[in-house]
Short mmCIF file of C-alpha atoms in Angstrom, two decimals:
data_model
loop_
_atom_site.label_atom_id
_atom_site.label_comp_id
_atom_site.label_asym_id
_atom_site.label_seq_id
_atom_site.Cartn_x
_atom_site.Cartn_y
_atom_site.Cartn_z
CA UNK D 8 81.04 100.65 148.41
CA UNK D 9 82.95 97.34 147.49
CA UNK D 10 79.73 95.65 146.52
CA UNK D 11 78.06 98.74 144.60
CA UNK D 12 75.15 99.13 146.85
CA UNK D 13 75.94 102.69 148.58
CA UNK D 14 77.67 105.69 147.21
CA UNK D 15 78.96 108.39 149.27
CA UNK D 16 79.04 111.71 147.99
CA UNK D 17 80.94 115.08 148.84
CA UNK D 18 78.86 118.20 147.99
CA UNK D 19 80.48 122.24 148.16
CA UNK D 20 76.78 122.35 149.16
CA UNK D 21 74.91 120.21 151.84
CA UNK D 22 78.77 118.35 152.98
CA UNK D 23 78.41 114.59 152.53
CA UNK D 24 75.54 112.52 151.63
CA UNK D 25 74.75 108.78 151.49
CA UNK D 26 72.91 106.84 148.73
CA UNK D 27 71.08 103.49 148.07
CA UNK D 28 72.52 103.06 144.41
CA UNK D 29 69.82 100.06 144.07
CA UNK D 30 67.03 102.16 144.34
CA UNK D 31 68.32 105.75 143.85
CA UNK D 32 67.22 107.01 147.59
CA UNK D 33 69.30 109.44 149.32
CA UNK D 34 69.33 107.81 152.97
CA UNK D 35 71.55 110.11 155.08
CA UNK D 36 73.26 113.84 154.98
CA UNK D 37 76.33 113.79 157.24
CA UNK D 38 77.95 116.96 158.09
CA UNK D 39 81.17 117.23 160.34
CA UNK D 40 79.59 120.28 161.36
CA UNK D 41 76.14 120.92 162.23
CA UNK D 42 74.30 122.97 159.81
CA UNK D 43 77.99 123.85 158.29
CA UNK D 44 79.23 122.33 155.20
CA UNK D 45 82.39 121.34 155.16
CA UNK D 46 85.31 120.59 152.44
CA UNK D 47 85.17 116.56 152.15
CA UNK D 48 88.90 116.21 150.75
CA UNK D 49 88.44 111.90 151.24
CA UNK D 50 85.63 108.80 151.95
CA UNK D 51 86.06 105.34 152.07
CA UNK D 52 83.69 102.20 153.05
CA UNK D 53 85.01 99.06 155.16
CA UNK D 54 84.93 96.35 153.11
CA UNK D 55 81.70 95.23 154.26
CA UNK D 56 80.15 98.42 153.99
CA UNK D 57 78.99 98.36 157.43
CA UNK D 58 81.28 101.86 157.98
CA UNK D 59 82.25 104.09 156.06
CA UNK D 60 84.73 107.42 157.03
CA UNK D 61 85.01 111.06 155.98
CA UNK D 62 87.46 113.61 155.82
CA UNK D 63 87.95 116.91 155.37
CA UNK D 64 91.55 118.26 155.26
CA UNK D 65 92.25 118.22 159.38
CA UNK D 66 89.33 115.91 160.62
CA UNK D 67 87.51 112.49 159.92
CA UNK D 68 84.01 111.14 161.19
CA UNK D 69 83.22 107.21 161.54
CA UNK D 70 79.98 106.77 160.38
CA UNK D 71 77.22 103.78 160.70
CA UNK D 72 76.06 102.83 157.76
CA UNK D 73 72.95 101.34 158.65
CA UNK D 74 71.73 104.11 161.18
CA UNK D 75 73.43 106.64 159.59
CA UNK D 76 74.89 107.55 163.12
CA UNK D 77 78.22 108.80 163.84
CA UNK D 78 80.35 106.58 165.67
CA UNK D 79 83.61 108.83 165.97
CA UNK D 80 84.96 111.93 165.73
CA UNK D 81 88.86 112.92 165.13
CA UNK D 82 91.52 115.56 164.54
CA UNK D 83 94.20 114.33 162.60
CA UNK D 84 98.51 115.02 162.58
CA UNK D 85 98.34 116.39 159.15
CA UNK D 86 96.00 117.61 156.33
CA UNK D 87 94.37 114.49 154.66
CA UNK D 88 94.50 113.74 151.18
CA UNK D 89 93.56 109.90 150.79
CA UNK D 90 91.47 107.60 152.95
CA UNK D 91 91.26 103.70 153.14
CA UNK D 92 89.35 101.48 156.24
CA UNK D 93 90.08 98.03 156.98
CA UNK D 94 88.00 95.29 157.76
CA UNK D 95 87.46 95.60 161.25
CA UNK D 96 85.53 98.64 160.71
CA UNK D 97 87.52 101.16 163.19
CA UNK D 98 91.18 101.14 161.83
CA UNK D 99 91.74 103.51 158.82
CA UNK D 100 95.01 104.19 156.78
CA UNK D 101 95.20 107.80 156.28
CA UNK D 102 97.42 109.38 153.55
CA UNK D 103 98.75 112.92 155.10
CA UNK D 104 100.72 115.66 153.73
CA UNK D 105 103.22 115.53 156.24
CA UNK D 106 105.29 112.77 154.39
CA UNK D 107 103.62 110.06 155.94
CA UNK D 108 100.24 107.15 156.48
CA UNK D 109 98.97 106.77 159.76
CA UNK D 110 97.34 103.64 160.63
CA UNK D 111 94.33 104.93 163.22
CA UNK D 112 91.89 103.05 165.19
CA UNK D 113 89.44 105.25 165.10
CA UNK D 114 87.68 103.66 168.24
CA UNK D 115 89.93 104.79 170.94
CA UNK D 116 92.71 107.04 168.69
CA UNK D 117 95.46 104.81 168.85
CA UNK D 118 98.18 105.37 165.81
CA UNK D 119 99.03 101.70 165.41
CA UNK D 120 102.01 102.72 162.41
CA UNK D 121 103.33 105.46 160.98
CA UNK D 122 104.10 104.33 157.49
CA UNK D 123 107.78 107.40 156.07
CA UNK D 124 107.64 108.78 152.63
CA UNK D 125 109.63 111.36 151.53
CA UNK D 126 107.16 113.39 149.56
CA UNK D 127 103.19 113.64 150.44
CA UNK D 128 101.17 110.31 150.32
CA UNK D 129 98.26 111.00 147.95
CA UNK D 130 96.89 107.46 147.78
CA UNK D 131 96.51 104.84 149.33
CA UNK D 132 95.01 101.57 149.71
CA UNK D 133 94.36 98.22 151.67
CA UNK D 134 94.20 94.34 150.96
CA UNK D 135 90.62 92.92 151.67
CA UNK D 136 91.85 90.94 154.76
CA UNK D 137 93.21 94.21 156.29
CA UNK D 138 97.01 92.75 156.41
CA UNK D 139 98.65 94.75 153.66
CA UNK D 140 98.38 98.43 152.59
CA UNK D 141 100.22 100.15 149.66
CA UNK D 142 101.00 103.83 149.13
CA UNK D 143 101.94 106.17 146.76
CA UNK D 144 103.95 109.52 147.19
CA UNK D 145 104.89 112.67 145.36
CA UNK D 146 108.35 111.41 146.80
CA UNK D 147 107.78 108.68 142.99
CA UNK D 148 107.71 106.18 145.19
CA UNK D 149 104.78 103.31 145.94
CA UNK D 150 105.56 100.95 149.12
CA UNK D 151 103.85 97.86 149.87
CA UNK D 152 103.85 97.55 154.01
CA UNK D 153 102.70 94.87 156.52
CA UNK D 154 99.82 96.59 158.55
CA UNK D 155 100.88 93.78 161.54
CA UNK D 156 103.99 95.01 161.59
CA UNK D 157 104.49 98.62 159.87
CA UNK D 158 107.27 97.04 157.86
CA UNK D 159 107.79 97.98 154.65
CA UNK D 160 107.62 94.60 152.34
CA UNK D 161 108.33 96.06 148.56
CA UNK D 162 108.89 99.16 147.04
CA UNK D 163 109.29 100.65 143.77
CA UNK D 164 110.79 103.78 142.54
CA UNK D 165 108.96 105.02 139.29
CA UNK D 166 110.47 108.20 138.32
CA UNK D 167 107.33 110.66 138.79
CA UNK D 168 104.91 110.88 141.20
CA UNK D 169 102.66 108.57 141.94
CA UNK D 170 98.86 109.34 141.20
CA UNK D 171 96.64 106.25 142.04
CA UNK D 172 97.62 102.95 143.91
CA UNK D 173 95.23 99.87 144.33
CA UNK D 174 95.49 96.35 145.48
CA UNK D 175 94.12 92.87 144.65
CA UNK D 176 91.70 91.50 147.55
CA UNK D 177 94.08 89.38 148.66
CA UNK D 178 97.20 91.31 147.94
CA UNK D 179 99.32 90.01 145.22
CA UNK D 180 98.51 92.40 142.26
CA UNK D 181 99.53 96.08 142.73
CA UNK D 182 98.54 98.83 140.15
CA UNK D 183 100.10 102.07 139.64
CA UNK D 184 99.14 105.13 137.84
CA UNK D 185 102.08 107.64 137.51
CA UNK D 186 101.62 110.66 136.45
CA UNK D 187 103.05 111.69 133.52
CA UNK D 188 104.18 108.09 132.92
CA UNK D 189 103.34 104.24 132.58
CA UNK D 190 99.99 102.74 134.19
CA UNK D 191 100.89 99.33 135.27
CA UNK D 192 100.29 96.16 137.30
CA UNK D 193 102.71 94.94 139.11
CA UNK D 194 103.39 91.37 141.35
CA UNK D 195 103.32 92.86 144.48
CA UNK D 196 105.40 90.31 146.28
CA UNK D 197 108.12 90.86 144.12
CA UNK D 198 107.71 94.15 143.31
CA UNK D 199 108.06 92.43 139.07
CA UNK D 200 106.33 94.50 136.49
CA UNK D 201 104.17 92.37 134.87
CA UNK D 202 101.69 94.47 132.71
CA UNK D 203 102.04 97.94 131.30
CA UNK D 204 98.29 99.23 130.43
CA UNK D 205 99.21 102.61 129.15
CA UNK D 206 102.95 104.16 128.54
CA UNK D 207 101.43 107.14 128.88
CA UNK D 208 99.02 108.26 132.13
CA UNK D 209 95.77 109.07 130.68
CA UNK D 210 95.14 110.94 133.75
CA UNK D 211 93.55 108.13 136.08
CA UNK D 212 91.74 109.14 138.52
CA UNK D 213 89.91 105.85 140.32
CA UNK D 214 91.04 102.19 140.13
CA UNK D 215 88.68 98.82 141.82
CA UNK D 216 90.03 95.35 141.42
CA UNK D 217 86.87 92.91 141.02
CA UNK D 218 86.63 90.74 144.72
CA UNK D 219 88.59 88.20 143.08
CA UNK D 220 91.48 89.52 141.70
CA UNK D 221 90.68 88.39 138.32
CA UNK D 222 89.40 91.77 136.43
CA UNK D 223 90.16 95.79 137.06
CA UNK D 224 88.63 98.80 136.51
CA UNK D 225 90.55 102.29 135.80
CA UNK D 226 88.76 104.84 134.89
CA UNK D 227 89.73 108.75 133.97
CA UNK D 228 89.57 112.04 134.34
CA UNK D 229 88.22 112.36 130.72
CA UNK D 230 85.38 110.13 131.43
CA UNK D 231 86.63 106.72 130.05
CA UNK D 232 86.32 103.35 131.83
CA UNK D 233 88.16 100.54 130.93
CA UNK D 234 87.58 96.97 131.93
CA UNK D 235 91.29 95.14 132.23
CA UNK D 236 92.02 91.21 132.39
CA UNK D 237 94.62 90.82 135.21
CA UNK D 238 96.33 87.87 134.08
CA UNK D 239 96.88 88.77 130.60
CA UNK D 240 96.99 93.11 130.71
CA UNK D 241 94.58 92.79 128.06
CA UNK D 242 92.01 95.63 127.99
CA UNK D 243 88.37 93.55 127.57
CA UNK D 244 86.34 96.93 127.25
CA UNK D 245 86.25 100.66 127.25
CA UNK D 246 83.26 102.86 127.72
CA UNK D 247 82.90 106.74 127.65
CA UNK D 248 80.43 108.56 130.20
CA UNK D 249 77.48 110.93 128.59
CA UNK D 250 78.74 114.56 129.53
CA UNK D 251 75.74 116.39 130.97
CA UNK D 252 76.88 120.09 129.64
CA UNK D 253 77.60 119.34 126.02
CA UNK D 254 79.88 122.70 126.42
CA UNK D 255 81.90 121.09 128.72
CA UNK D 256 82.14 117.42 127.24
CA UNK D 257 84.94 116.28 129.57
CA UNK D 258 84.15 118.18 132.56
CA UNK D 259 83.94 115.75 135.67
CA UNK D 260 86.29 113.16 135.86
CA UNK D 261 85.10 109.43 136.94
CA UNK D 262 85.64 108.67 141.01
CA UNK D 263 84.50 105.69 141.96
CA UNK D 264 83.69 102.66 140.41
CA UNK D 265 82.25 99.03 141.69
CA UNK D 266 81.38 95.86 140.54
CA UNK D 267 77.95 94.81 140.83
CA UNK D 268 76.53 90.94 141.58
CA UNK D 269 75.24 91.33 138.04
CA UNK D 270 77.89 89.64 135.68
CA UNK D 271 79.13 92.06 133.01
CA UNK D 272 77.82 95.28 134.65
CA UNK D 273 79.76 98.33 136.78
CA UNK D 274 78.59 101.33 138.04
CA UNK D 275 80.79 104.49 137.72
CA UNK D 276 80.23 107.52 139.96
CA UNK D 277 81.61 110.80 137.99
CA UNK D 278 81.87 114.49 139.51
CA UNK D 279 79.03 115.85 138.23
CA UNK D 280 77.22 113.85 140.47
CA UNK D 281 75.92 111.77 137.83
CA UNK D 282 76.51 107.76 138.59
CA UNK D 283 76.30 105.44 135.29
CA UNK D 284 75.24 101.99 134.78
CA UNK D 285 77.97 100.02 132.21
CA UNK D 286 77.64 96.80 130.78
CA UNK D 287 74.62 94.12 130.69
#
């Protein structure tokens, strides 16, 4: 979650379960299917973390966060491959493989916008106040689009595909990860580069501004997390996760990441199911 308090975790295994990351306590296993794993391909928290959402490739569940009941249930147009939910708790922006992001309100099924690529949308994301959402598309494209409108307000052509998209809180900084090429922030207004991090992708595979804009984490499919200085592109620190299976040193890449209300530390989720503590 935004805050670092709850992880949600996809298992081949048991399907999805929910964690108290304060305390280590597993609180909830949510299935789509009863007693039937299923293939979680995406999971987001509102920004709360109130609600969070999970998909596998052709449906998504809304679930409470707090009971740890399911509030709805929902085919979708096209196989899912990225998830984001806005502030209200119901809407989510899905990224589909169909060339397109559906804005959904999960509590009645509305599509509010469909938001055209060209190529599959692979990642998406939303601005804390729910008002702008960017995407990114094997089509190289990222967009920047009103979610009041459906409009598209910027967008950039980078060459390659695009891997990983995130946005400030309140909208202004965009960062790209392309793969094969440059990770970089951007002024999302203007669609200006303004900071190049790396020239070359080191395969980046989860991205969190800090809630105010100031700080970013990236971290990679290699296990590194680095701590980035908006303002300036200046990387501030840079830590590599313990590998579990000293065979397999780089074996689980790093998937979610949060600051914490504890100045100077993060928490990084990685696939082996292992989360670390970084910083003070």
């Amino acid at each position: 979650s935004t805050d670092g308090r709850f992880a949600l975790v996809g298992s081949l295994n048991h399907g999805a379960s929910l964690w108290r990351v304060t305390d280590y306590e597993r609180l909830y296993d949510w299935n789509h299917q009863k007693d039937s794993p299923v293939e979680l391909v995406s999971a987001a928290f509102s920004p709360d973390g109130t609600r969070a959402v999970t998909a596998d490739p052709r449906t998504l569940v809304v679930w409470d966060v707090n009971t740890g009941q399911s509030l709805q249930f929902w085919g979708t147009p096209g196989k899912v491959l990225a998830t984001a939910m806005l502030p209200n708790g119901t809407d989510v922006l899905l990224g589909l493989d169909d060339h397109s992001a559906l804005l959904f309100d999960s509590s009645d099924g509305t599509h509010k916008h469909t938001l055209l690529h060209e190529g599959e949308v692979t990642t998406v994301a939303v601005s804390a106040d729910g008002r702008v959402a960017a995407t990114g598309s094997d089509d190289n494209r990222s967009i920047l689009w009103s979610l009041e409108s459906g409009e598209a307000l910027q967008e950039i052509d980078h060459g390659n595909p695009v891997g990983k998209v995130a946005l400030s809180g309140d909208g202004s900084w965009l960062f790209t990860a392309i793969t094969n090429d440059r990770v970089a922030l951007w002024d999302a207004a203007s669609g200006k580069l303004r900071h190049v991090l790396h020239r070359k992708n080191p395969g980046v595979t989860a991205a969190r501004f800090s809630p105010d804009g100031t700080r970013l984490l990236v971290g990679t499919v290699n296990r590194a997390v680095e701590l980035w200085q908006v303002s300036s592109g200046k990387r501030l620190n840079r830590w590599k996760l313990k590998a579990e299976n000293p065979w397999y040193p780089t074996g689980a890449a790093v998937l979610s990441l949060s600051f914490t209300d504890r100045v100077g530390q993060f928490r990084a989720l990685s696939g082996d199911g292992r989360l670390a503590v970084l910083g003070s």
